[in-house]
Amino acid sequence: QLDQRTQHIMQLDWDQLQQAVRECTACELCQTRTQTVFGVGDPQAQLLVVGEAPGADEDAQGEPFVGKAGKLLDNMLASIGQRRGQKIFIANVLKCRPPANRNPQAHEVAQCAPFLARQIELIAPKVLYASGRFAIQSLLNNDAPISAQRGKIHQYRQVPVVVSYHPAYLLRNMPDKAKAWQDLLLLKSQLNEQ
Ligand code: URA
């Protein structure tokens, strides 16, 4: 049973969805954001990358993953031949920046979830790449640690999901970079599947 707001969002087209995100006041993050961050890239992308939430740079520029973590994400994607703007779409679980980059709260994720759900439905990507704990939780509906979930293909409504560590985490935990590299190869093989 979907609530009315979700039902409404799930019927919006791409432009309407962008506008709905821009005008959203469903949670208190609307009071502290500079602007919403809808996502960036090709609406017909094969690969949809899902991160956590805008940080200070993203909030200022209106584009996801433009700060330090974003640089690493771009490099990670480049290592498997993927480039921002070319058959990729990059979005976040939250479209607004949590103050001081604190973790997303459950009610914020719940209010924002229909936007991501509709983005996924409209883009209909071949593969989803869930980057970090909040993306994984929100797409797969579970709380298990990343270490227990990586290395296999999950599903979000028939769409294969590859999970991995968030680039901001990798910047602080270099040893896990090797694992993230393996995850990227898994992502690459999914993208190349017929
Ligand atoms: N981290 C995220 O999860 N998303 C961004 O857009 C930037 C940093």
Short mmCIF file of C-alpha atoms and ligand atoms in Angstrom, two decimals:
data_model
loop_
_atom_site.label_atom_id
_atom_site.label_comp_id
_atom_site.label_asym_id
_atom_site.label_seq_id
_atom_site.Cartn_x
_atom_site.Cartn_y
_atom_site.Cartn_z
CA GLN A 1 0.00 0.00 0.00
CA LEU A 2 1.70 3.18 -1.15
CA ASP A 3 0.77 6.46 0.48
CA GLN A 4 -0.71 9.24 -1.63
CA ARG A 5 2.45 11.28 -1.93
CA THR A 6 4.41 8.25 -3.13
CA GLN A 7 1.68 7.31 -5.58
CA HIS A 8 1.79 10.83 -6.97
CA ILE A 9 5.58 10.85 -7.31
CA MET A 10 5.54 7.47 -9.02
CA GLN A 11 3.47 8.96 -11.83
CA LEU A 12 5.64 11.98 -12.59
CA ASP A 13 7.63 12.25 -15.78
CA TRP A 14 11.29 13.26 -15.73
CA ASP A 15 10.73 17.03 -15.82
CA GLN A 16 7.95 16.88 -13.28
CA LEU A 17 10.13 14.77 -11.02
CA GLN A 18 12.95 17.29 -11.21
CA GLN A 19 10.54 20.05 -10.31
CA ALA A 20 9.04 18.06 -7.43
CA VAL A 21 12.51 17.51 -5.98
CA ARG A 22 13.39 21.17 -6.42
CA GLU A 23 10.27 22.26 -4.55
CA CYS A 24 10.26 19.54 -1.91
CA THR A 25 9.62 20.58 1.69
CA ALA A 26 8.79 17.13 3.06
CA CYS A 27 11.47 17.19 5.73
CA GLU A 28 13.42 19.82 7.61
CA LEU A 29 16.48 19.52 5.36
CA CYS A 30 14.71 21.95 3.04
CA GLN A 31 15.37 24.68 5.60
CA THR A 32 19.14 24.33 5.60
CA ARG A 33 19.92 23.36 2.01
CA THR A 34 21.30 25.84 -0.49
CA GLN A 35 19.64 23.87 -3.24
CA THR A 36 18.46 20.35 -3.97
CA VAL A 37 20.74 17.93 -5.78
CA PHE A 38 18.60 15.88 -8.14
CA GLY A 39 21.39 13.95 -9.80
CA VAL A 40 23.37 14.28 -12.97
CA GLY A 41 23.85 12.41 -16.19
CA ASP A 42 22.04 10.56 -18.89
CA PRO A 43 18.36 9.85 -18.13
CA GLN A 44 18.79 6.78 -20.33
CA ALA A 45 21.84 5.60 -18.46
CA GLN A 46 22.91 1.98 -18.35
CA LEU A 47 24.55 2.53 -15.00
CA LEU A 48 22.90 4.30 -12.10
CA VAL A 49 25.23 5.16 -9.24
CA VAL A 50 23.52 5.79 -5.90
CA GLY A 51 25.41 7.61 -3.16
CA GLU A 52 24.37 8.92 0.23
CA ALA A 53 23.62 12.63 0.29
CA PRO A 54 25.01 15.94 -0.92
CA GLY A 55 27.92 17.38 1.04
CA ALA A 56 29.00 21.00 1.18
CA ASP A 57 30.39 21.08 -2.37
CA GLU A 58 27.35 19.34 -3.81
CA ASP A 59 24.98 21.63 -1.92
CA ALA A 60 26.84 24.64 -3.31
CA GLN A 61 27.06 23.39 -6.91
CA GLY A 62 23.82 21.46 -7.22
CA GLU A 63 25.58 18.40 -8.60
CA PRO A 64 26.34 15.10 -6.85
CA PHE A 65 29.86 13.88 -6.10
CA VAL A 66 31.79 17.00 -7.08
CA GLY A 67 34.02 17.13 -3.98
CA LYS A 68 36.92 14.93 -2.92
CA ALA A 69 34.85 11.75 -2.73
CA GLY A 70 33.47 12.58 -6.15
CA LYS A 71 36.95 12.79 -7.64
CA LEU A 72 37.66 9.33 -6.31
CA LEU A 73 34.33 8.06 -7.62
CA ASP A 74 35.15 9.45 -11.07
CA ASN A 75 38.53 7.72 -10.98
CA MET A 76 36.96 4.47 -9.84
CA LEU A 77 34.44 4.58 -12.65
CA ALA A 78 37.10 5.57 -15.17
CA SER A 79 39.04 2.45 -14.20
CA ILE A 80 36.25 0.37 -15.71
CA GLY A 81 35.80 2.66 -18.71
CA GLN A 82 32.83 4.62 -17.37
CA ARG A 83 32.66 8.38 -17.57
CA ARG A 84 30.34 10.89 -15.97
CA GLY A 85 27.80 12.04 -18.51
CA GLN A 86 28.21 9.03 -20.76
CA LYS A 87 25.52 6.47 -20.13
CA ILE A 88 25.82 7.04 -16.40
CA PHE A 89 23.47 8.71 -14.01
CA ILE A 90 24.63 9.68 -10.54
CA ALA A 91 22.14 10.26 -7.75
CA ASN A 92 21.91 10.12 -3.98
CA VAL A 93 19.54 8.64 -1.45
CA LEU A 94 18.95 12.16 -0.09
CA LYS A 95 18.51 15.10 -2.42
CA CYS A 96 19.34 17.65 0.30
CA ARG A 97 22.44 18.08 2.39
CA PRO A 98 22.20 17.03 6.02
CA PRO A 99 23.66 19.80 8.21
CA ALA A 100 27.38 19.32 8.87
CA ASN A 101 27.20 16.15 6.76
CA ARG A 102 25.65 14.15 9.55
CA ASN A 103 24.16 10.78 8.66
CA PRO A 104 20.78 10.72 6.96
CA GLN A 105 17.98 10.08 9.43
CA ALA A 106 15.38 7.40 8.87
CA HIS A 107 12.49 9.81 8.32
CA GLU A 108 14.54 11.82 5.81
CA VAL A 109 15.37 8.67 3.87
CA ALA A 110 11.71 7.64 3.98
CA GLN A 111 10.52 11.00 2.61
CA CYS A 112 13.14 11.06 -0.12
CA ALA A 113 12.85 7.39 -1.14
CA PRO A 114 10.01 7.84 -3.66
CA PHE A 115 12.17 10.28 -5.64
CA LEU A 116 14.94 7.72 -5.99
CA ALA A 117 12.42 4.97 -6.72
CA ARG A 118 10.94 7.04 -9.55
CA GLN A 119 14.39 7.94 -10.88
CA ILE A 120 15.24 4.25 -11.05
CA GLU A 121 11.94 3.42 -12.73
CA LEU A 122 12.31 6.13 -15.38
CA ILE A 123 15.98 5.51 -16.08
CA ALA A 124 15.50 1.74 -16.01
CA PRO A 125 19.25 1.14 -15.78
CA LYS A 126 20.92 -2.11 -16.63
CA VAL A 127 22.83 -2.07 -13.35
CA LEU A 128 22.63 -0.19 -10.05
CA TYR A 129 25.80 0.59 -8.14
CA ALA A 130 25.01 1.16 -4.47
CA SER A 131 27.83 3.15 -2.95
CA GLY A 132 28.00 2.98 0.82
CA ARG A 133 25.82 1.86 3.65
CA PHE A 134 22.88 4.22 3.14
CA ALA A 135 22.49 3.45 -0.55
CA ILE A 136 22.66 -0.26 0.18
CA GLN A 137 20.19 -0.03 3.05
CA SER A 138 17.80 2.01 1.05
CA LEU A 139 17.91 -0.13 -2.12
CA LEU A 140 18.12 -3.56 -0.51
CA ASN A 141 16.17 -2.88 2.64
CA ASN A 142 18.64 -4.47 4.96
CA ASP A 143 21.10 -3.50 7.59
CA ALA A 144 23.85 -6.06 7.04
CA PRO A 145 27.42 -4.68 6.91
CA ILE A 146 28.92 -4.00 3.49
CA SER A 147 31.59 -6.62 4.09
CA ALA A 148 28.88 -9.28 4.31
CA GLN A 149 27.06 -8.12 1.18
CA ARG A 150 29.73 -7.31 -1.34
CA GLY A 151 30.98 -9.75 -3.93
CA LYS A 152 27.58 -10.87 -5.12
CA ILE A 153 24.79 -9.54 -7.25
CA HIS A 154 21.69 -8.30 -5.46
CA GLN A 155 18.39 -7.30 -6.99
CA TYR A 156 16.23 -4.21 -6.81
CA ARG A 157 12.98 -4.95 -8.66
CA GLN A 158 14.68 -7.11 -11.29
CA VAL A 159 17.61 -4.70 -11.66
CA PRO A 160 20.97 -6.18 -10.64
CA VAL A 161 22.66 -4.26 -7.82
CA VAL A 162 26.40 -4.20 -7.14
CA VAL A 163 27.28 -2.90 -3.68
CA SER A 164 30.52 -1.37 -2.49
CA TYR A 165 32.15 1.02 -0.08
CA HIS A 166 31.49 4.72 -0.33
CA PRO A 167 34.42 6.69 -1.78
CA ALA A 168 34.46 9.00 1.27
CA TYR A 169 34.98 5.89 3.39
CA LEU A 170 37.71 4.65 1.07
CA LEU A 171 39.55 7.95 1.42
CA ARG A 172 39.83 7.19 5.15
CA ASN A 173 40.34 3.42 4.82
CA MET A 174 42.87 2.78 2.10
CA PRO A 175 43.20 -0.96 2.78
CA ASP A 176 39.62 -1.53 1.61
CA LYS A 177 40.44 -0.02 -1.78
CA ALA A 178 41.47 -3.43 -3.08
CA LYS A 179 38.02 -4.75 -2.26
CA ALA A 180 36.39 -1.79 -3.94
CA TRP A 181 38.45 -2.60 -7.01
CA GLN A 182 37.05 -6.14 -7.04
CA ASP A 183 33.56 -4.68 -6.73
CA LEU A 184 34.21 -2.48 -9.75
CA LEU A 185 35.18 -5.51 -11.79
CA LEU A 186 31.93 -7.16 -10.78
CA LEU A 187 30.13 -4.00 -11.86
CA LYS A 188 31.96 -4.04 -15.18
CA SER A 189 31.03 -7.65 -15.83
CA GLN A 190 27.37 -6.87 -15.11
CA LEU A 191 27.46 -3.93 -17.52
CA ASN A 192 28.91 -6.15 -20.20
CA GLU A 193 26.33 -8.90 -19.76
CA GLN A 194 23.94 -9.35 -22.64
N1 URA B 1 28.85 11.80 -1.07
C1 URA B 1 27.68 11.30 -1.52
O1 URA B 1 27.22 10.26 -1.11
N2 URA B 1 27.06 11.96 -2.46
C2 URA B 1 27.51 13.08 -2.97
O2 URA B 1 26.85 13.62 -3.84
C3 URA B 1 28.73 13.58 -2.49
C4 URA B 1 29.38 12.94 -1.53
#
